[in-house]
Tab-separated table of C-alpha atoms and ligand atoms in Angstrom:
chain	number	residue	atom	x	y	z
A	17	MET	CA	0.000	0.000	0.000
A	18	HIS	CA	1.781	3.122	-1.189
A	19	GLN	CA	-1.102	5.563	-1.462
A	20	VAL	CA	-2.908	6.627	1.679
A	21	SER	CA	-5.956	8.921	1.743
A	22	ALA	CA	-6.558	11.453	4.484
A	23	LEU	CA	-9.451	13.734	5.290
A	24	ILE	CA	-8.447	16.916	7.077
A	25	THR	CA	-10.923	19.615	8.033
A	26	GLY	CA	-10.819	23.135	9.453
A	27	PHE	CA	-13.620	25.414	10.621
A	28	GLU	CA	-15.293	28.584	9.430
A	29	PRO	CA	-14.886	31.715	11.550
A	30	PHE	CA	-17.179	31.963	14.575
A	31	ALA	CA	-17.876	34.196	17.560
A	32	GLY	CA	-17.366	37.325	15.473
A	33	GLY	CA	-13.895	36.318	14.244
A	34	SER	CA	-12.950	37.224	10.674
A	35	ASP	CA	-10.959	34.046	10.124
A	36	ASN	CA	-10.307	30.758	11.890
A	37	ALA	CA	-6.696	29.671	12.499
A	38	SER	CA	-7.689	26.038	11.950
A	39	TRP	CA	-8.809	26.587	8.376
A	40	GLU	CA	-5.951	28.988	7.641
A	41	ALA	CA	-3.518	26.190	8.559
A	42	VAL	CA	-5.446	23.401	6.781
A	43	ARG	CA	-5.943	25.315	3.530
A	44	ALA	CA	-2.188	25.933	3.330
A	45	LEU	CA	-1.480	22.188	3.192
A	46	PRO	CA	-0.564	20.762	-0.215
A	47	GLU	CA	-2.834	18.271	-1.976
A	48	GLU	CA	-0.328	15.509	-1.491
A	49	LEU	CA	2.407	14.784	1.028
A	50	THR	CA	5.351	12.578	0.210
A	51	LEU	CA	5.992	9.380	2.151
A	52	ALA	CA	9.045	7.173	1.741
A	53	GLY	CA	8.095	5.197	-1.387
A	54	GLY	CA	4.553	6.557	-1.462
A	55	ALA	CA	2.255	9.474	-0.833
A	56	VAL	CA	-0.725	10.581	1.207
A	57	ARG	CA	-3.469	12.368	-0.719
A	58	LEU	CA	-5.322	14.989	1.272
A	59	ARG	CA	-8.928	15.979	1.059
A	60	ARG	CA	-9.125	19.401	2.748
A	61	GLU	CA	-12.615	20.464	3.770
A	62	LEU	CA	-14.155	23.431	5.551
A	63	LEU	CA	-16.732	22.653	8.252
A	64	PRO	CA	-19.509	24.992	9.412
A	65	VAL	CA	-19.434	26.055	13.061
A	66	THR	CA	-22.885	24.665	13.782
A	67	PHE	CA	-23.600	21.619	15.885
A	68	ALA	CA	-25.966	20.042	13.373
A	69	GLY	CA	-24.107	21.100	10.225
A	70	ALA	CA	-20.671	19.954	11.361
A	71	ALA	CA	-21.996	16.572	12.505
A	72	ALA	CA	-23.882	15.945	9.267
A	73	ARG	CA	-20.935	16.979	7.098
A	74	VAL	CA	-18.488	14.812	9.049
A	75	ARG	CA	-20.695	11.745	8.608
A	76	GLU	CA	-21.056	12.423	4.915
A	77	LEU	CA	-17.316	12.975	4.355
A	78	ILE	CA	-16.334	9.828	6.211
A	79	ALA	CA	-19.003	7.665	4.568
A	80	SER	CA	-18.418	8.904	1.021
A	81	GLY	CA	-14.617	9.217	1.021
A	82	ARG	CA	-13.752	6.297	3.308
A	83	PRO	CA	-10.468	8.042	4.174
A	84	ASP	CA	-7.686	5.996	5.774
A	85	VAL	CA	-6.901	8.841	8.177
A	86	VAL	CA	-9.287	11.439	9.667
A	87	VAL	CA	-7.964	14.651	11.229
A	88	HIS	CA	-10.300	17.427	12.335
A	89	VAL	CA	-8.769	20.743	13.303
A	90	GLY	CA	-10.360	23.560	15.313
A	91	LEU	CA	-9.411	26.756	17.073
A	92	ASP	CA	-8.953	27.056	20.827
A	93	ALA	CA	-8.278	30.736	21.430
A	94	SER	CA	-6.868	30.033	24.900
A	95	ALA	CA	-4.428	27.332	23.766
A	96	LYS	CA	-0.699	27.962	24.090
A	97	ALA	CA	0.358	24.929	22.059
A	98	ILE	CA	-1.107	22.585	19.453
A	99	LYS	CA	-3.182	20.018	21.331
A	100	LEU	CA	-4.037	16.485	20.257
A	101	GLU	CA	-7.358	15.744	21.926
A	102	THR	CA	-7.702	12.294	23.459
A	103	THR	CA	-11.383	12.321	24.429
A	104	ALA	CA	-14.810	13.365	23.144
A	105	TYR	CA	-17.855	13.650	25.406
A	106	ASN	CA	-21.418	12.837	24.452
A	107	GLU	CA	-22.550	16.278	25.443
A	108	ALA	CA	-23.213	19.524	23.574
A	109	THR	CA	-23.289	22.709	25.637
A	110	ALA	CA	-22.770	26.227	24.326
A	111	SER	CA	-22.027	29.411	26.240
A	112	ILE	CA	-22.404	31.308	22.961
A	113	PRO	CA	-24.754	30.347	20.105
A	114	ASP	CA	-23.246	28.523	17.133
A	115	ASN	CA	-23.308	30.159	13.689
A	116	SER	CA	-26.923	29.022	13.151
A	117	GLY	CA	-28.030	30.446	16.494
A	118	ALA	CA	-28.364	27.054	18.174
A	119	GLN	CA	-27.319	26.940	21.822
A	120	PRO	CA	-27.682	23.435	23.270
A	121	ASP	CA	-27.578	22.910	26.996
A	122	HIS	CA	-26.354	19.435	28.017
A	123	ALA	CA	-27.814	17.865	24.858
A	124	GLU	CA	-26.552	14.452	23.768
A	125	VAL	CA	-24.414	14.439	20.608
A	126	VAL	CA	-25.540	10.916	19.721
A	127	PRO	CA	-28.683	9.799	21.533
A	128	ALA	CA	-27.870	6.975	23.967
A	129	GLY	CA	-24.218	6.917	22.824
A	130	PRO	CA	-21.470	6.156	25.345
A	131	ARG	CA	-20.561	9.009	27.684
A	132	ARG	CA	-17.177	9.444	26.076
A	133	ARG	CA	-15.169	8.129	23.168
A	134	HIS	CA	-11.405	8.060	22.808
A	135	SER	CA	-9.533	9.142	19.723
A	136	THR	CA	-8.269	6.104	17.832
A	137	TRP	CA	-4.710	7.330	17.566
A	138	ALA	CA	-2.032	7.070	20.245
A	139	ALA	CA	-2.221	10.794	21.062
A	140	HIS	CA	0.428	10.898	23.785
A	141	ALA	CA	2.964	8.955	21.755
A	142	LEU	CA	2.289	11.110	18.693
A	143	ALA	CA	2.574	14.344	20.659
A	144	GLY	CA	5.856	13.169	22.118
A	145	ARG	CA	7.273	12.170	18.768
A	146	LEU	CA	6.278	15.467	17.126
A	147	SER	CA	7.522	17.593	19.993
A	148	ALA	CA	10.841	15.743	19.920
A	149	THR	CA	11.330	17.288	16.464
A	150	GLY	CA	10.814	20.757	17.940
A	151	LEU	CA	7.128	21.200	17.122
A	152	PRO	CA	4.928	22.700	19.885
A	153	VAL	CA	2.584	19.742	20.453
A	154	THR	CA	0.913	18.417	23.581
A	155	THR	CA	-2.245	16.457	24.451
A	156	SER	CA	-5.530	17.365	26.118
A	157	ASP	CA	-8.338	15.211	27.429
A	158	ASP	CA	-11.055	17.814	27.048
A	159	ALA	CA	-12.081	19.328	23.709
A	160	GLY	CA	-14.807	21.408	25.410
A	161	ARG	CA	-18.502	20.798	24.823
A	162	TYR	CA	-18.811	23.086	21.794
A	163	VAL	CA	-18.772	22.266	18.069
A	164	CYS	CA	-15.242	20.813	18.091
A	165	ASN	CA	-16.164	18.220	20.690
A	166	THR	CA	-19.311	17.361	18.720
A	167	THR	CA	-17.215	16.948	15.586
A	168	LEU	CA	-14.796	14.576	17.282
A	169	TYR	CA	-17.552	12.574	18.943
A	170	THR	CA	-19.426	12.241	15.651
A	171	ALA	CA	-16.302	11.210	13.739
A	172	LEU	CA	-15.446	8.549	16.318
A	173	ASP	CA	-19.028	7.329	16.161
A	174	ALA	CA	-18.799	7.168	12.360
A	175	VAL	CA	-15.580	5.115	12.292
A	176	GLU	CA	-16.642	2.820	15.108
A	177	GLU	CA	-16.907	-0.207	12.860
A	178	ASP	CA	-13.208	0.233	12.034
A	179	PRO	CA	-11.473	1.471	15.160
A	180	THR	CA	-8.042	0.972	13.615
A	181	ARG	CA	-8.612	3.919	11.293
A	182	PRO	CA	-6.653	6.788	12.915
A	183	THR	CA	-9.257	9.423	13.778
A	184	GLY	CA	-8.805	12.406	16.027
A	185	PHE	CA	-8.902	16.099	16.686
A	186	VAL	CA	-6.299	18.845	16.834
A	187	HIS	CA	-6.938	22.117	18.660
A	188	VAL	CA	-4.740	24.958	17.442
A	189	PRO	CA	-4.013	28.331	19.071
A	190	LEU	CA	-4.712	31.729	17.559
A	191	ALA	CA	-2.451	32.687	14.655
A	192	THR	CA	-1.055	35.451	16.868
A	193	THR	CA	0.034	32.837	19.476
A	194	ILE	CA	1.679	30.396	17.056
A	195	GLY	CA	2.089	31.424	13.430
A	196	THR	CA	0.100	29.574	10.775
A	197	PRO	CA	3.222	28.145	9.043
A	198	ILE	CA	4.219	26.202	12.175
A	199	VAL	CA	0.695	24.853	12.562
A	200	THR	CA	0.626	23.781	8.915
A	201	ARG	CA	4.019	22.146	9.291
A	202	THR	CA	2.822	20.293	12.407
A	203	LEU	CA	-0.324	19.066	10.655
A	204	ALA	CA	1.777	17.822	7.731
A	205	ALA	CA	4.112	15.959	10.091
A	206	LEU	CA	1.123	14.460	11.906
A	207	LEU	CA	-0.470	13.315	8.643
A	208	VAL	CA	2.772	11.699	7.464
A	209	GLU	CA	3.144	9.931	10.791
A	210	LEU	CA	-0.453	8.667	10.731
A	211	ALA	CA	-0.212	7.613	7.079
A	212	ASP	CA	2.897	5.568	7.870
A	213	GLN	CA	1.026	3.951	10.734
A	214	VAL	CA	-1.759	3.003	8.352
A	215	ARG	CA	0.772	1.494	5.947
A	216	ARG	CA	2.347	-0.547	8.746
A	217	HIS	CA	-1.078	-1.624	9.961
A	218	HIS	CA	-2.032	-2.845	6.506
A	219	ALA	CA	1.267	-4.673	6.047
A	220	HIS	CA	0.758	-6.369	9.391
A	221	ILE	CA	-2.844	-7.477	8.839
A	222	GLN	CA	-1.877	-8.787	5.414
A	223	GLY	CA	0.617	-11.082	7.098
A	224	MET	CA	3.707	-9.120	6.047
A	225	SER	CA	6.143	-7.619	8.486
A	226	ARG	CA	5.835	-3.931	9.262
A	227	LEU	CA	9.478	-3.889	8.184
A	228	SER	CA	8.295	-4.161	4.580
A	229	VAL	CA	7.047	-0.549	4.661
A	230	PRO	CA	9.623	1.843	3.134
A	231	ARG	CA	11.247	4.298	5.544
A	232	PRO	CA	13.306	7.435	5.240
A	233	SER	CA	16.880	7.420	6.519
A	234	ARG	CA	16.705	7.329	10.330
A	235	PRO	CA	17.251	4.759	13.075
A	236	LEU	CA	15.143	1.616	12.877
A	237	ARG	CA	12.448	2.005	15.538
A	238	VAL	CA	11.751	-1.272	17.299
A	239	GLY	CA	9.014	-1.770	19.891
A	240	LEU	CA	9.900	-4.516	22.372
A	241	THR	CA	7.209	-5.749	24.709
A	242	GLY	CA	6.121	-8.714	26.768
A	243	GLY	CA	4.051	-9.427	29.831
A	244	ILE	CA	5.426	-9.059	33.325
A	245	GLY	CA	7.893	-11.884	34.002
A	246	SER	CA	8.318	-12.754	30.312
A	247	GLY	CA	12.002	-11.846	30.286
A	248	LYS	CA	11.622	-8.808	28.060
A	249	SER	CA	14.434	-6.965	29.828
A	250	THR	CA	16.798	-9.922	29.367
A	251	VAL	CA	16.087	-9.750	25.649
A	252	ALA	CA	16.639	-5.976	25.710
A	253	GLY	CA	20.048	-6.594	27.270
A	254	MET	CA	20.944	-9.142	24.589
A	255	LEU	CA	19.938	-6.722	21.822
A	256	ALA	CA	22.008	-3.973	23.465
A	257	ALA	CA	25.010	-6.323	23.535
A	258	ARG	CA	24.662	-6.693	19.765
A	259	GLY	CA	24.676	-2.947	19.230
A	260	ALA	CA	21.102	-1.757	19.685
A	261	LEU	CA	20.392	1.454	21.551
A	262	VAL	CA	17.825	0.479	24.194
A	263	VAL	CA	15.454	3.052	25.700
A	264	ASP	CA	13.583	1.920	28.815
A	265	ALA	CA	10.025	3.268	29.108
A	266	ASP	CA	9.797	2.528	32.838
A	267	ALA	CA	12.978	4.470	33.548
A	268	LEU	CA	11.678	7.446	31.569
A	269	ALA	CA	8.336	7.267	33.374
A	270	ARG	CA	10.238	7.686	36.651
A	271	ALA	CA	12.546	10.387	35.284
A	272	VAL	CA	9.787	12.715	34.041
A	273	VAL	CA	8.317	13.046	37.564
A	274	GLU	CA	11.568	13.550	39.499
A	275	PRO	CA	11.593	16.502	41.908
A	276	GLY	CA	11.963	19.774	40.022
A	277	THR	CA	10.325	18.546	36.805
A	278	PRO	CA	7.385	20.416	35.236
A	279	ALA	CA	5.322	17.193	35.328
A	280	LEU	CA	5.696	16.846	39.096
A	281	GLU	CA	4.706	20.497	39.517
A	282	GLU	CA	1.567	19.952	37.410
A	283	ILE	CA	0.700	16.799	39.366
A	284	LYS	CA	1.020	18.710	42.627
A	285	GLN	CA	-1.256	21.472	41.292
A	286	ALA	CA	-3.850	18.986	40.045
A	287	PHE	CA	-3.899	16.370	42.813
A	288	GLY	CA	-2.684	18.288	45.849
A	289	GLN	CA	0.158	18.111	48.337
A	290	GLY	CA	-1.158	14.703	49.460
A	291	VAL	CA	0.546	12.980	46.524
A	292	ILE	CA	3.958	14.430	47.421
A	293	ALA	CA	6.185	12.458	49.810
A	294	ALA	CA	8.105	14.021	52.702
A	295	ASP	CA	11.311	14.142	50.632
A	296	GLY	CA	9.558	16.194	47.912
A	297	GLY	CA	9.339	13.263	45.503
A	298	LEU	CA	6.184	11.703	44.123
A	299	ASP	CA	4.252	9.476	46.520
A	300	ARG	CA	3.328	6.810	43.976
A	301	ALA	CA	1.042	4.865	46.294
A	302	ALA	CA	-0.932	7.995	47.203
A	303	LEU	CA	-1.238	8.990	43.547
A	304	ALA	CA	-2.278	5.472	42.543
A	305	ALA	CA	-5.027	5.610	45.170
A	306	VAL	CA	-6.312	8.912	43.747
A	307	VAL	CA	-6.554	7.734	40.131
A	308	PHE	CA	-7.653	4.182	40.940
A	309	ASP	CA	-11.227	3.790	39.705
A	310	ASP	CA	-11.345	7.379	38.412
A	311	ASP	CA	-10.893	7.396	34.637
A	312	GLU	CA	-10.991	11.162	34.351
A	313	ALA	CA	-8.297	11.668	36.979
A	314	ARG	CA	-6.187	9.017	35.287
A	315	ALA	CA	-6.625	10.731	31.909
A	316	ARG	CA	-5.506	14.049	33.415
A	317	LEU	CA	-2.466	12.388	34.956
A	318	GLU	CA	-1.581	10.682	31.681
A	319	ALA	CA	-1.800	13.981	29.790
A	320	MET	CA	0.808	15.363	32.220
A	321	THR	CA	3.230	12.463	31.994
A	322	LEU	CA	2.861	10.350	28.861
A	323	PRO	CA	3.664	12.975	26.186
A	324	ARG	CA	6.843	13.775	28.127
A	325	VAL	CA	7.803	10.119	28.330
A	326	ALA	CA	7.159	9.788	24.596
A	327	ALA	CA	9.123	12.940	23.776
A	328	ALA	CA	12.134	11.770	25.781
A	329	ALA	CA	11.901	8.325	24.180
A	330	ALA	CA	11.741	9.772	20.675
A	331	GLU	CA	14.668	12.113	21.325
A	332	GLN	CA	16.841	9.324	22.665
A	333	MET	CA	15.922	6.900	19.895
A	334	GLU	CA	16.472	9.391	17.072
A	335	ALA	CA	19.849	10.295	18.576
A	336	ALA	CA	21.016	6.769	17.684
A	337	GLY	CA	21.442	8.045	14.129
A	338	PRO	CA	20.545	6.555	10.732
A	339	GLY	CA	21.344	2.897	10.214
A	340	ARG	CA	21.316	2.091	13.938
A	341	VAL	CA	18.726	-0.060	15.677
A	342	ALA	CA	16.830	1.781	18.439
A	343	VAL	CA	14.754	-0.431	20.735
A	344	TYR	CA	11.951	0.911	22.923
A	345	ASP	CA	11.480	-1.459	25.849
A	346	VAL	CA	7.847	-0.770	26.749
A	347	PRO	CA	5.597	-2.990	28.903
A	348	LEU	CA	2.298	-1.433	27.810
A	349	LEU	CA	2.757	-1.277	24.040
A	350	ALA	CA	-0.418	-3.273	23.391
A	351	GLU	CA	-2.478	-1.444	26.014
A	352	GLY	CA	-1.369	1.933	24.645
A	353	GLY	CA	-2.263	1.079	21.040
A	354	MET	CA	1.308	1.818	20.002
A	355	ALA	CA	2.204	-1.120	17.736
A	356	ASP	CA	2.000	0.712	14.423
A	357	LEU	CA	4.214	3.522	15.677
A	358	PHE	CA	7.170	1.183	15.305
A	359	ASP	CA	8.924	-0.148	12.242
A	360	THR	CA	8.681	-3.546	13.843
A	361	VAL	CA	7.280	-5.078	17.027
A	362	ILE	CA	8.990	-7.840	18.993
A	363	VAL	CA	6.958	-9.742	21.575
A	364	VAL	CA	8.675	-11.871	24.217
A	365	ARG	CA	6.506	-14.632	25.585
A	366	ALA	CA	6.716	-17.326	28.223
A	367	PRO	CA	4.151	-19.677	29.769
A	368	ARG	CA	2.134	-18.203	32.597
A	369	GLU	CA	3.440	-20.620	35.230
A	370	LEU	CA	7.032	-19.860	34.342
A	371	ARG	CA	6.352	-16.105	34.498
A	372	LEU	CA	4.752	-16.481	37.910
A	373	ALA	CA	7.695	-18.553	39.150
A	374	ARG	CA	10.164	-15.878	37.930
A	375	LEU	CA	8.195	-13.130	39.642
A	376	GLU	CA	8.021	-15.111	42.874
A	377	ALA	CA	11.777	-15.656	42.701
A	378	ARG	CA	12.091	-11.852	42.444
A	379	GLY	CA	10.121	-11.550	45.660
A	380	LEU	CA	6.690	-10.665	44.295
A	381	ALA	CA	3.882	-12.536	46.052
A	382	ARG	CA	1.941	-14.834	43.738
A	383	ALA	CA	-1.364	-13.065	44.316
A	384	ASP	CA	0.228	-9.681	43.512
A	385	ALA	CA	1.863	-11.090	40.392
A	386	GLU	CA	-1.459	-12.518	39.237
A	387	ALA	CA	-3.210	-9.223	39.923
A	388	ARG	CA	-0.602	-7.335	37.859
A	389	MET	CA	-0.974	-9.852	35.019
A	390	SER	CA	-4.728	-9.474	34.982
A	391	GLN	CA	-4.331	-5.716	34.484
A	392	GLN	CA	-2.151	-6.232	31.409
A	393	ALA	CA	-3.129	-7.297	27.909
A	394	SER	CA	-3.405	-11.050	27.442
A	395	ASP	CA	-0.664	-13.048	25.716
A	396	GLY	CA	-2.974	-13.501	22.747
A	397	GLU	CA	-3.586	-9.751	22.430
A	398	ARG	CA	0.126	-9.030	22.518
A	399	GLU	CA	1.090	-11.775	20.084
A	400	ALA	CA	-1.516	-10.604	17.590
A	401	LEU	CA	0.519	-7.381	17.260
A	402	ALA	CA	3.931	-8.989	16.841
A	403	ASP	CA	6.120	-9.025	13.749
A	404	LEU	CA	8.663	-11.170	15.595
A	405	VAL	CA	8.043	-13.461	18.568
A	406	ILE	CA	10.722	-14.646	20.969
A	407	ASP	CA	9.944	-17.633	23.195
A	408	ASN	CA	11.638	-17.399	26.545
A	409	ASP	CA	10.725	-20.782	27.974
A	410	GLY	CA	14.022	-22.621	27.790
A	411	ALA	CA	17.714	-22.251	28.460
A	412	VAL	CA	19.532	-18.968	28.028
A	413	GLU	CA	21.375	-20.438	25.007
A	414	GLN	CA	18.062	-20.948	23.245
A	415	LEU	CA	17.133	-17.373	23.996
A	416	GLU	CA	20.473	-16.133	22.620
A	417	GLU	CA	19.901	-18.114	19.463
A	418	GLN	CA	16.512	-16.536	18.872
A	419	VAL	CA	17.853	-13.067	19.590
A	420	ALA	CA	20.595	-13.724	17.020
A	421	GLY	CA	17.896	-14.557	14.458
A	422	VAL	CA	15.896	-11.460	15.332
A	423	TRP	CA	19.024	-9.313	15.124
A	424	GLN	CA	19.659	-10.552	11.602
A	425	ALA	CA	16.116	-9.623	10.611
A	426	LEU	CA	16.594	-6.149	12.097
A	427	GLU	CA	19.910	-5.621	10.363
A	428	ARG	CA	18.363	-6.673	7.041
A	429	GLY	CA	15.466	-4.326	7.994
B	17	PCA	N1	-13.420	25.974	17.628
B	17	PCA	C1	-14.650	25.748	18.311
B	17	PCA	C2	-15.639	25.401	17.234
B	17	PCA	C3	-14.983	25.714	15.937
B	17	PCA	C4	-13.603	26.012	16.281
B	17	PCA	O1	-12.713	26.267	15.472
B	17	PCA	C5	-14.525	24.706	19.405
B	17	PCA	O2	-13.434	24.598	19.996
B	17	PCA	O3	-15.486	23.990	19.677
């Protein structure tokens, strides 16, 4: 698959404005963006700032064009950076009338639809990767309750039968906050990234390796995952010994909330002094208790931490330089919907009993180990995403042998 189609929309002016930064940035995009060995064709469309009109037009555009990628763009006059929205709410509320004079008050966007829907792209990982290239991108879990939120909710409703189709929303600041050229450049980079994900997804579901998708000159990006106790870190060590640069997601997740970091400051502001330990560091247990069972609190926390983890990961991996193999050792690759972000995905697996025995040997009580396993994706879910599987159920020599085979495949890449 070399040609990818994308729908990208901006909005008309509203609230007395004479233009809308979203459309100014979208209209400046070219008709086609170049991919390595392919292209993404753009359909650029202007949406009305009316609840009913935007929803109807979005449904029509998605149904008639069947685009591979759907990106809606709107203005948030208070935004400081470009924001990838993670969440749409099934609620329309307006403090000012829309351009048709409609002013809903807690109306449902889709009658009897779920309370919220999540964008089908890995927003945090994308924001991190784009910001690592110097673009001003972050994530947000609240697109408001105005026309933009309705647009996102409707689009996610429309693509529900195919949740692998990347669909989401970008809020952009006023042109006086961030100039239109930077916004256009960011949208182009986002579209290229999403189009490459679509190409990898198609390669994978057609039974080919994601490695078959052409790439520009840069390090090979490898996602390495496995359930707790699978021996993923042992494999990471073996790949490092052969020359891979290994980036550890868990280590970055700790680093971004060290004392003195902006993330820890934001967490303190949002969740209170109660989540800060006596030594000024993060009290993980207290924070876990706050977000446990509270999806909205968890989403807010993730918006503070995950884009920073992803940005640090992308920076470190790209620093490996072209021709090198950069491995991201990430436990929650499947859970985070990140598989197609990588040029190839390696899954390490081991039988459940063996994993439990390893965890017990490390001092984790069996019940705790089982509880942690039940919170992770299943082996089947992880394996379904893999380009390469490593079985870690035998002697270390057997593991080395498989890693040698995998390394050859990566070097051929
Ligand atoms: N911004 C509004 C609607 C159209 C736009 O550009 C919003 O954030 O809902």
